[in-house]
PDB file of C-alpha atoms in Angstrom:
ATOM      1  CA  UNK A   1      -3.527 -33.762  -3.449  1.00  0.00           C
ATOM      2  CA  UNK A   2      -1.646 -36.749  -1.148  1.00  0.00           C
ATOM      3  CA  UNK A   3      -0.093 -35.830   1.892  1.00  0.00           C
ATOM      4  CA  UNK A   4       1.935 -38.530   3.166  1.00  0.00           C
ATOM      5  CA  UNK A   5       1.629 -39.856   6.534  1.00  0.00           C
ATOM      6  CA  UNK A   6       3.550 -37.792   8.725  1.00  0.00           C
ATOM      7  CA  UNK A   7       3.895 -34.691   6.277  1.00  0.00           C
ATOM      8  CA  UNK A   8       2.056 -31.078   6.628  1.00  0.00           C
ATOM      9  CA  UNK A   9      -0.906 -29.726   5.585  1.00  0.00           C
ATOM     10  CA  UNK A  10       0.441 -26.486   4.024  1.00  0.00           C
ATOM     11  CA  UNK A  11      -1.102 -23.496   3.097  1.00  0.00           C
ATOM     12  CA  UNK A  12      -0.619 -20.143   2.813  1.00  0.00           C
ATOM     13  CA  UNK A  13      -1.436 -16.758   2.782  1.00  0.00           C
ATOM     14  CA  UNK A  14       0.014 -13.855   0.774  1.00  0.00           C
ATOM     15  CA  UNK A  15      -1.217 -10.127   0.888  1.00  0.00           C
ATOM     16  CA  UNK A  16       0.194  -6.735   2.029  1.00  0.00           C
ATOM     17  CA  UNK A  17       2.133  -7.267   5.358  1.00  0.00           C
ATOM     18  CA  UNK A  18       4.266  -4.259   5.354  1.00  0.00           C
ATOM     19  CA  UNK A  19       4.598  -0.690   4.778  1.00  0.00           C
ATOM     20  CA  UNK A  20       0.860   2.017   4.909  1.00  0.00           C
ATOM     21  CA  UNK A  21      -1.573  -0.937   4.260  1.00  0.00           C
ATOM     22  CA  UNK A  22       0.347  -3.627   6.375  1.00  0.00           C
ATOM     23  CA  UNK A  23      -3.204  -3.981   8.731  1.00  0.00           C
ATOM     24  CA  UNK A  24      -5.576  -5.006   5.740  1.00  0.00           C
ATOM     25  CA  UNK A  25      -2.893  -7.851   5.391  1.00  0.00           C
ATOM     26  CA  UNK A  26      -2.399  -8.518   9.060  1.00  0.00           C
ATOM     27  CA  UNK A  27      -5.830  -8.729   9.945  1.00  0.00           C
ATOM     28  CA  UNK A  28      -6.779 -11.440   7.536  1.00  0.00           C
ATOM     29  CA  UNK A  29      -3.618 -12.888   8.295  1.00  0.00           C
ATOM     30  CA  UNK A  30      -4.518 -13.256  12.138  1.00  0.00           C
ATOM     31  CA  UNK A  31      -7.723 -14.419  10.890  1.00  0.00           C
ATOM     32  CA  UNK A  32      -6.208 -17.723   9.117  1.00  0.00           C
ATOM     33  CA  UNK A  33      -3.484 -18.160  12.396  1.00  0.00           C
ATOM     34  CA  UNK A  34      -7.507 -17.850  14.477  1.00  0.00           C
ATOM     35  CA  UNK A  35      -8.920 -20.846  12.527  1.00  0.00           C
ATOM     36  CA  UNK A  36      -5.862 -22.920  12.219  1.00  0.00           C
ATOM     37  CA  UNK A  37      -5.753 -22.766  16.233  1.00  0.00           C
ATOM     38  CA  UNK A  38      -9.290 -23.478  16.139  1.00  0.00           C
ATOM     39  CA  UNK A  39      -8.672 -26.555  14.325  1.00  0.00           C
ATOM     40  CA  UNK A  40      -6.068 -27.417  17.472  1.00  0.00           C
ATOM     41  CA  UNK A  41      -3.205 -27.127  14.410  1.00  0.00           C
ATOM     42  CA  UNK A  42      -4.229 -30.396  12.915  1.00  0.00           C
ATOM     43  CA  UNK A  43      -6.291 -31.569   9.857  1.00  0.00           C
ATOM     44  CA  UNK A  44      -7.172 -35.453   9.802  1.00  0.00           C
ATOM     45  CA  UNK A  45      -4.620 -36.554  11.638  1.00  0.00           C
ATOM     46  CA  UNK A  46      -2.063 -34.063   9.867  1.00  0.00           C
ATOM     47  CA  UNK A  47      -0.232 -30.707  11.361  1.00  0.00           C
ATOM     48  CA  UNK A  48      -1.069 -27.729   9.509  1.00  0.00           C
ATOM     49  CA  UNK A  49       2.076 -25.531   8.745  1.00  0.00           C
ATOM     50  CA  UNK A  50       0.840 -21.737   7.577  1.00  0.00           C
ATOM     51  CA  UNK A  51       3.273 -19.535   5.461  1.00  0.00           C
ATOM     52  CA  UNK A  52       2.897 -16.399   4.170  1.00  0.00           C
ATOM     53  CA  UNK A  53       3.945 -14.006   1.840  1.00  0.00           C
ATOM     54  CA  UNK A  54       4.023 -10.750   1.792  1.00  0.00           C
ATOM     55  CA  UNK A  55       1.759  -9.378  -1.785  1.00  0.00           C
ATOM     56  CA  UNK A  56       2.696  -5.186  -1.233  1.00  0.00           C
ATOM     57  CA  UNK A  57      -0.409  -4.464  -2.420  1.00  0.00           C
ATOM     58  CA  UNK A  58       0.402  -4.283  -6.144  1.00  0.00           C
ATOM     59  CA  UNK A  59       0.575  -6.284  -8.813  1.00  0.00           C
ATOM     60  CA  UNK A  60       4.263  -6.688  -8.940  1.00  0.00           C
ATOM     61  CA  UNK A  61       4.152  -7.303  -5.203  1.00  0.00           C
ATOM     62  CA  UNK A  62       1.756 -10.076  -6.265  1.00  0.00           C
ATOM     63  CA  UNK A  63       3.652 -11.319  -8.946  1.00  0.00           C
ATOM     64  CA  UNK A  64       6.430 -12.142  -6.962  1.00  0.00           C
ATOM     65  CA  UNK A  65       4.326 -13.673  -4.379  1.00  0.00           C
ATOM     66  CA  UNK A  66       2.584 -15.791  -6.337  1.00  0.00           C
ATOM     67  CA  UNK A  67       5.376 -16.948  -8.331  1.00  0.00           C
ATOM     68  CA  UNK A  68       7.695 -18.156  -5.466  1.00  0.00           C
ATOM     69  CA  UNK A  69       4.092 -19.863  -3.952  1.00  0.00           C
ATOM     70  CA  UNK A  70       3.458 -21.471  -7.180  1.00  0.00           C
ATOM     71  CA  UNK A  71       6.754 -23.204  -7.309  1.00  0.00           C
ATOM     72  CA  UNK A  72       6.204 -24.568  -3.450  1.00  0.00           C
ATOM     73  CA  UNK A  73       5.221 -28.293  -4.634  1.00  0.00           C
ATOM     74  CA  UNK A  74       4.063 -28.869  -0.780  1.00  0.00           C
ATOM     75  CA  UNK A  75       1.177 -26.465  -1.201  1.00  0.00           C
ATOM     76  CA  UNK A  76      -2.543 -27.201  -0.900  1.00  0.00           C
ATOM     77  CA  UNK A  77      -4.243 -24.136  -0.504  1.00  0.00           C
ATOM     78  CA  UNK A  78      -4.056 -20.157  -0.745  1.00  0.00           C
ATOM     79  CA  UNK A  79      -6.086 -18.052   1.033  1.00  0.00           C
ATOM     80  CA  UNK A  80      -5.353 -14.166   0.106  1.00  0.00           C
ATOM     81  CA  UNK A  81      -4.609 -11.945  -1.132  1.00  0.00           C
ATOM     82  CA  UNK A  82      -5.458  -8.713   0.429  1.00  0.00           C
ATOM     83  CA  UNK A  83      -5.834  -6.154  -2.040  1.00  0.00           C
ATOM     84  CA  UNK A  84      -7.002  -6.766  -5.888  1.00  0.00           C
ATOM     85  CA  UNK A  85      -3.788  -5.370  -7.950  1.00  0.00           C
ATOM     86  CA  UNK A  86      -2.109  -7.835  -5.895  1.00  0.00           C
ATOM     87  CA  UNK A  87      -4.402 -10.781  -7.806  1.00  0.00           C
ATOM     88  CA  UNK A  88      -4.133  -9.028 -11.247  1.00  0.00           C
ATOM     89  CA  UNK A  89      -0.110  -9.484 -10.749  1.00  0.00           C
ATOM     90  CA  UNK A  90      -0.024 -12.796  -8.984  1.00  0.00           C
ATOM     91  CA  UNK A  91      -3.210 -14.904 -10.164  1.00  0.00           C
ATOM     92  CA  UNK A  92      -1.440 -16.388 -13.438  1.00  0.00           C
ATOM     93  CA  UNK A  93       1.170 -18.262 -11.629  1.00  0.00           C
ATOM     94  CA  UNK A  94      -1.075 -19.616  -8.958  1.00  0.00           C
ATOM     95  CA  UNK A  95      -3.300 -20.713 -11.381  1.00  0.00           C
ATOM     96  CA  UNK A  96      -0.643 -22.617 -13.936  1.00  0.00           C
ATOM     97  CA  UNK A  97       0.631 -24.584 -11.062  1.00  0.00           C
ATOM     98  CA  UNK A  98      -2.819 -26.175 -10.394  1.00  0.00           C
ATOM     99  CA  UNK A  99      -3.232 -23.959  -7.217  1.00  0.00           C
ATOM    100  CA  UNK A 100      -6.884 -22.298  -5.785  1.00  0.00           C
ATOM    101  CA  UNK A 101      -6.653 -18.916  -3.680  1.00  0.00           C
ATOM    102  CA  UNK A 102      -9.876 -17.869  -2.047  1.00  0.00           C
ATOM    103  CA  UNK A 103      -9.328 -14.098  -0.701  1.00  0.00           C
ATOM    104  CA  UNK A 104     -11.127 -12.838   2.056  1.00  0.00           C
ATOM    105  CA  UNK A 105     -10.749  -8.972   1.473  1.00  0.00           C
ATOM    106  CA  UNK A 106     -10.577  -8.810  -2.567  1.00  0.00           C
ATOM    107  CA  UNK A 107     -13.622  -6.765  -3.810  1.00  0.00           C
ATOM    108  CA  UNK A 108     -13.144  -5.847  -7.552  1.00  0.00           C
ATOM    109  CA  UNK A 109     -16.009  -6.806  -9.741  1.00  0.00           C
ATOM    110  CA  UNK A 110     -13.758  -8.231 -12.642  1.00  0.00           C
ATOM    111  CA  UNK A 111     -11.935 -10.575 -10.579  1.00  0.00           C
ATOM    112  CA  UNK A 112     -15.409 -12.984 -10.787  1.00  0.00           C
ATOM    113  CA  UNK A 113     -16.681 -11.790 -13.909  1.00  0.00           C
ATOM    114  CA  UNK A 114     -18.762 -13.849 -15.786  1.00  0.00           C
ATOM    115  CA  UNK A 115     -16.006 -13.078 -18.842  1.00  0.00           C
ATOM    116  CA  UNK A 116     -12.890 -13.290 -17.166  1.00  0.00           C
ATOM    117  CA  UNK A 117     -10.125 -14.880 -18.743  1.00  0.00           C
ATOM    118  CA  UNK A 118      -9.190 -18.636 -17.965  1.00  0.00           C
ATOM    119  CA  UNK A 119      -6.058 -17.332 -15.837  1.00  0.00           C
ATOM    120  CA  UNK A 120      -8.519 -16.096 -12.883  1.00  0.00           C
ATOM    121  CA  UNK A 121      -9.686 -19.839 -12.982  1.00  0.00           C
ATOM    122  CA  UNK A 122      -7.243 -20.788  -9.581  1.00  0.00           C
ATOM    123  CA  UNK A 123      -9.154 -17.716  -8.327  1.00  0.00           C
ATOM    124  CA  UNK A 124     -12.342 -17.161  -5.730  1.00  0.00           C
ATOM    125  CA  UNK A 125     -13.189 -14.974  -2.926  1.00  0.00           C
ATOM    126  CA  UNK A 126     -15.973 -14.544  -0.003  1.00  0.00           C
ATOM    127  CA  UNK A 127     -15.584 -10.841   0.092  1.00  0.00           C
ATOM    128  CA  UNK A 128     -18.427  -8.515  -1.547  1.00  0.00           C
ATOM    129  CA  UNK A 129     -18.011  -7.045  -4.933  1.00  0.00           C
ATOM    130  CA  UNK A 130     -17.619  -3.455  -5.951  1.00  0.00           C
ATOM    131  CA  UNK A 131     -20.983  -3.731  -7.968  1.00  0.00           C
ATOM    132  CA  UNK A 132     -22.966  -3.972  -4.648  1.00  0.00           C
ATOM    133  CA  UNK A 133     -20.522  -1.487  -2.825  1.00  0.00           C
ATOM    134  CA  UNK A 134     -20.098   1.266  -4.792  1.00  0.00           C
ATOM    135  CA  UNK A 135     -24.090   0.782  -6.036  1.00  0.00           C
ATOM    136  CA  UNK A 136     -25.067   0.946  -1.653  1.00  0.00           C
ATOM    137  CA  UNK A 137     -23.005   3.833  -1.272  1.00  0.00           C
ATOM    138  CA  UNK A 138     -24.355   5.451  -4.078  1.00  0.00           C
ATOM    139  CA  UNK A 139     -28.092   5.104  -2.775  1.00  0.00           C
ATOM    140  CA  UNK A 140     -26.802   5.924   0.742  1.00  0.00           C
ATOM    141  CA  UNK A 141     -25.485   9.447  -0.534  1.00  0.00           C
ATOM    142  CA  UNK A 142     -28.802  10.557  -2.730  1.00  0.00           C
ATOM    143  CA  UNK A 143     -31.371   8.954  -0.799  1.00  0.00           C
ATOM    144  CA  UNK A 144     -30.331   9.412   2.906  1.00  0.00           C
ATOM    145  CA  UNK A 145     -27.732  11.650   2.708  1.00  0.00           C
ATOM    146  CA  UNK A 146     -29.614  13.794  -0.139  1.00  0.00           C
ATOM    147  CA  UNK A 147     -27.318  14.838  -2.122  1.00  0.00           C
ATOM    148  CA  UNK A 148     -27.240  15.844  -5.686  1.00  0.00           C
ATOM    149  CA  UNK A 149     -23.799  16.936  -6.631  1.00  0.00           C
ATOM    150  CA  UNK A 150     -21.111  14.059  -5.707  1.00  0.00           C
ATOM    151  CA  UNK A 151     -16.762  14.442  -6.395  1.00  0.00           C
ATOM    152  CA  UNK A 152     -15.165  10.870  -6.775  1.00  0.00           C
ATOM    153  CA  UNK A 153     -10.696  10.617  -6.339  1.00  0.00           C
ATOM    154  CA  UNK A 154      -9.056   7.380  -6.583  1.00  0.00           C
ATOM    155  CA  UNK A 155      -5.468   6.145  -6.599  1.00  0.00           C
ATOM    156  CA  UNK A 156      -5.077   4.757  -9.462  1.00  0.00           C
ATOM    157  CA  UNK A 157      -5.043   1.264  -7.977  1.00  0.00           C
ATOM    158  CA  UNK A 158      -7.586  -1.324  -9.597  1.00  0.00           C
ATOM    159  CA  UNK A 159      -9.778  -1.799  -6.624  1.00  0.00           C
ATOM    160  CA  UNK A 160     -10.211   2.566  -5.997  1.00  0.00           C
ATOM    161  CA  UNK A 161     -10.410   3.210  -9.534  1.00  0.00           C
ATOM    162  CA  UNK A 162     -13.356   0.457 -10.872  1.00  0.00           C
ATOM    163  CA  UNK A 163     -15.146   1.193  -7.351  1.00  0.00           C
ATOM    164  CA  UNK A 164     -15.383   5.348  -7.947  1.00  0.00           C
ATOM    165  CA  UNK A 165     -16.453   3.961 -11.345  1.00  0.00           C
ATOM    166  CA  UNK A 166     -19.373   2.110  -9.937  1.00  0.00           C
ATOM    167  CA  UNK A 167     -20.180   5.056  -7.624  1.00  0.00           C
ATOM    168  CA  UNK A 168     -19.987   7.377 -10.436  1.00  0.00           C
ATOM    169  CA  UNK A 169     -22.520   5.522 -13.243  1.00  0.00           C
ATOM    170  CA  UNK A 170     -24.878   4.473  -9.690  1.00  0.00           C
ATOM    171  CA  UNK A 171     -25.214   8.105  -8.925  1.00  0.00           C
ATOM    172  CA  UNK A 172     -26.073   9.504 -12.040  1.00  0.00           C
ATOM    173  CA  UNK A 173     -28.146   6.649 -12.321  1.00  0.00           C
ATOM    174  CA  UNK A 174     -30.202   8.086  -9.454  1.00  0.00           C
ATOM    175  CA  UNK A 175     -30.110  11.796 -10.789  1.00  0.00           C
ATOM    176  CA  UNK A 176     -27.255  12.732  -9.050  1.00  0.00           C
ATOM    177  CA  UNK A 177     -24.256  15.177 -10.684  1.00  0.00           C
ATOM    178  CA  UNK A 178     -20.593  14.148 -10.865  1.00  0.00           C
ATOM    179  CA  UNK A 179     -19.015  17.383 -10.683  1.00  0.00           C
ATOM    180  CA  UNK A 180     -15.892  16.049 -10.434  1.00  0.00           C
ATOM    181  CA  UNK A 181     -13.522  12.797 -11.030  1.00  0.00           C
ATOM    182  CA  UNK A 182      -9.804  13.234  -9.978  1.00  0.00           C
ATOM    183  CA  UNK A 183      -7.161  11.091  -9.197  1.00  0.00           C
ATOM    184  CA  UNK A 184      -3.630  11.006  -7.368  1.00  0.00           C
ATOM    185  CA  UNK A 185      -0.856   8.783  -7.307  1.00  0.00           C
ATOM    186  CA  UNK A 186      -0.763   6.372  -4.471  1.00  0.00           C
ATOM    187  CA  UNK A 187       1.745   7.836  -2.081  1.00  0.00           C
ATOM    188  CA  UNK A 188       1.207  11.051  -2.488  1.00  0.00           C
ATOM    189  CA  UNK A 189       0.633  13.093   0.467  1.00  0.00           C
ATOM    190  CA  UNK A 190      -0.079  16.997  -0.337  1.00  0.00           C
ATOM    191  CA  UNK A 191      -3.296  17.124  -1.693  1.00  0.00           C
ATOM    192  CA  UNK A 192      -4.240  20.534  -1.776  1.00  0.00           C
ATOM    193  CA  UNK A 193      -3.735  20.993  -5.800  1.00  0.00           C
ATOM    194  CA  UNK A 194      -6.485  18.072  -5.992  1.00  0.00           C
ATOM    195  CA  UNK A 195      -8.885  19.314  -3.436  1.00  0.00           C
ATOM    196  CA  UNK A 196      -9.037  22.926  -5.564  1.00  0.00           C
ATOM    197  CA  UNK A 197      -9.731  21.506  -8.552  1.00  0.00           C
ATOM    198  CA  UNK A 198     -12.706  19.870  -6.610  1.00  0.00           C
ATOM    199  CA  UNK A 199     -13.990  22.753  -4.278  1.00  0.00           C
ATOM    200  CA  UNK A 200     -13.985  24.643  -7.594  1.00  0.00           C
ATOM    201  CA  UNK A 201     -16.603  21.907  -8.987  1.00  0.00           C
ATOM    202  CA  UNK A 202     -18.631  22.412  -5.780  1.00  0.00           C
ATOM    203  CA  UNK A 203     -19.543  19.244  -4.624  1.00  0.00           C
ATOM    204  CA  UNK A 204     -22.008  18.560  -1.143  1.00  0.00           C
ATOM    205  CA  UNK A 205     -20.166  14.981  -1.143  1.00  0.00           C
ATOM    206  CA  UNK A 206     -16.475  13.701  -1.847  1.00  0.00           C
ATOM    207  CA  UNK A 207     -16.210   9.676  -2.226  1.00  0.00           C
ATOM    208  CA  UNK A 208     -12.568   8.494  -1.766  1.00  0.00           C
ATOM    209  CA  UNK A 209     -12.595   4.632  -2.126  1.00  0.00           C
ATOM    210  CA  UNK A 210      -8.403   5.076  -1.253  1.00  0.00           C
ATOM    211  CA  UNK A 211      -6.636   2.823   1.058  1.00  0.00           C
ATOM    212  CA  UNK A 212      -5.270   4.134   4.411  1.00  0.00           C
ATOM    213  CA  UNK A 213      -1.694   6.566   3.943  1.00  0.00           C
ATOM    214  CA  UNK A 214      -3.574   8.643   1.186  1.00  0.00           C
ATOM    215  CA  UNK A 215      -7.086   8.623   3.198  1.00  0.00           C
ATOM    216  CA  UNK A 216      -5.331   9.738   6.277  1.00  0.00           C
ATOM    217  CA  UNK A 217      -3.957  12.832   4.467  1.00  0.00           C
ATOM    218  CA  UNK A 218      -7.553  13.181   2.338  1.00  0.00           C
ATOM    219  CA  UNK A 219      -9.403  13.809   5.211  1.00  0.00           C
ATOM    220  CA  UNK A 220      -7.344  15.788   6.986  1.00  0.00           C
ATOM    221  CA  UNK A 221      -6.622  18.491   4.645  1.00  0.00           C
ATOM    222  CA  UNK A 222     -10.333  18.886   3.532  1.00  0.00           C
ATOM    223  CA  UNK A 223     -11.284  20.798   6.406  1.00  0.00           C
ATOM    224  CA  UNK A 224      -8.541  24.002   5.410  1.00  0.00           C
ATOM    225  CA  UNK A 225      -9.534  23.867   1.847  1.00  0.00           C
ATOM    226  CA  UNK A 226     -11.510  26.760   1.149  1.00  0.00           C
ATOM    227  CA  UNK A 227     -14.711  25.761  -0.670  1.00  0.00           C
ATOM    228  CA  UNK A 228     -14.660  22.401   1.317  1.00  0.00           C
ATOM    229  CA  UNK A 229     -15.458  23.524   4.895  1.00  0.00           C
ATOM    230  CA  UNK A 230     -18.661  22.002   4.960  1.00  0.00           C
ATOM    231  CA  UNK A 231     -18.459  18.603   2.259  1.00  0.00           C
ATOM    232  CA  UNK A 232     -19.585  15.615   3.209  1.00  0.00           C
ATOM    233  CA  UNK A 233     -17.090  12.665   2.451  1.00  0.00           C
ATOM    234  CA  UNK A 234     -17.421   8.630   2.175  1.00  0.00           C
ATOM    235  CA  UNK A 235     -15.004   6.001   2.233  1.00  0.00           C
ATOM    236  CA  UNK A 236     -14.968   2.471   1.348  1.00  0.00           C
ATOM    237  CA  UNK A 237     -13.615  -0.778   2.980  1.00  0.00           C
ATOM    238  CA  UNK A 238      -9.580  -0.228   2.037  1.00  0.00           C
ATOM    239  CA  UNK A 239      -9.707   2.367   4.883  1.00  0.00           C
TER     240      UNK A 239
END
């Protein structure tokens, strides 16, 4: 990359800045705005000029994302995006145009699979994978927790769906029981015809991996569901 004297250092971040999830996007967000004032807005000599985008946290939020930061010929860098069906949408374009994105927050274990296709090859992240998440939970919930009969929901999203997934096969692993694998559509906010179906399976534990609108409501209406009184529930990092 050659910046001409005088010219920007420009990067960007793109990720969910709006709507339920805005504050997994805002925080990392801030983050980047944190180091660039670190830096005293300068690199070498050069002023550093941060955009962003926002992702939506899905993959056609990503897609367009991506696709209008892949055709900025200024850019050097990505850093994002927040949530992992925003890279699934978004990752081809950035990585056509000759572009690296390092995300901060992404956590899906097939994003850095050993087999992933060449289009994640723009791609890398410092945040944890699901493997090691949902496998910790997992161990937290039979060996300190001890319990034996487990319920996992997701939203349907990538990142809920492979990390109830990991829980799930960790779990059983153990000894544990899955007594129960459901799943809602994100936005939905009445969950008592899901949390039947699962006080009828009669879990000790429920593990919601959701992000935070459908969370919010979760754990809130577990409490008056009759059966559930008493269940123990986890969450992940979305929430």
């Amino acid at each position: 990359v050659v910046i001409p004297a005088g010219e920007p250092v420009h990067i960007a971040y793109w990720g969910v800045l709006s709507g339920a999830d805005a504050s997994l996007g805002e925080d990392s967000r801030q983050g980047v705005a944190i180091a660039v004032d670190d830096l005293g807005g300068k690199f070498k000599g050069h002023d550093i000029l941060l955009t962003t985008e926002d992702a939506l946290c899905t993959p056609e939020g990503g897609a367009t994302a991506a696709t209008k930061l892949a055709a900025d010929s200024t850019l050097v860098g990505l850093v994002g995006s927040a949530c992992s069906d925003e890279v699934v949408g978004g990752i081809k374009s950035i990585t056509e145009a000759g572009l690296t994105t390092i995300s901060p927050s992404n956590t899906r274990p097939a994003l850095t699979a050993p087999d992933r296709d060449a289009t994640y090859a723009g791609y890398a992240r410092t945040a944890h994978n699901d493997s090691f998440q949902g496998k910790v939970a997992a161990e937290y919930a039979y060996n300190e927790l001890k319990v034996t009969k487990a319920a996992t929901i997701h939203d349907g999203s990538g990142y809920a769906e492979a990390l109830a997934g990991v829980f799930a096969t960790e779990f059983k692993a153990l000894g544990g029981e899955i007594v129960a694998e459901e799943a809602i559509a994100k936005g939905t906010t009445d969950m008592s015809t899901t949390l039947k179906t699962m006080a009828a399976a009669g879990p000790e534990l429920i593990y919601m991996p959701l992000f935070i609108a459908e969370a919010g409501f979760l754990k809130s209406q577990i409490p008056s569901t009759t059966g559930l009184e008493d269940v123990k529930t986890m969450g992940a990092d979305g929430h």
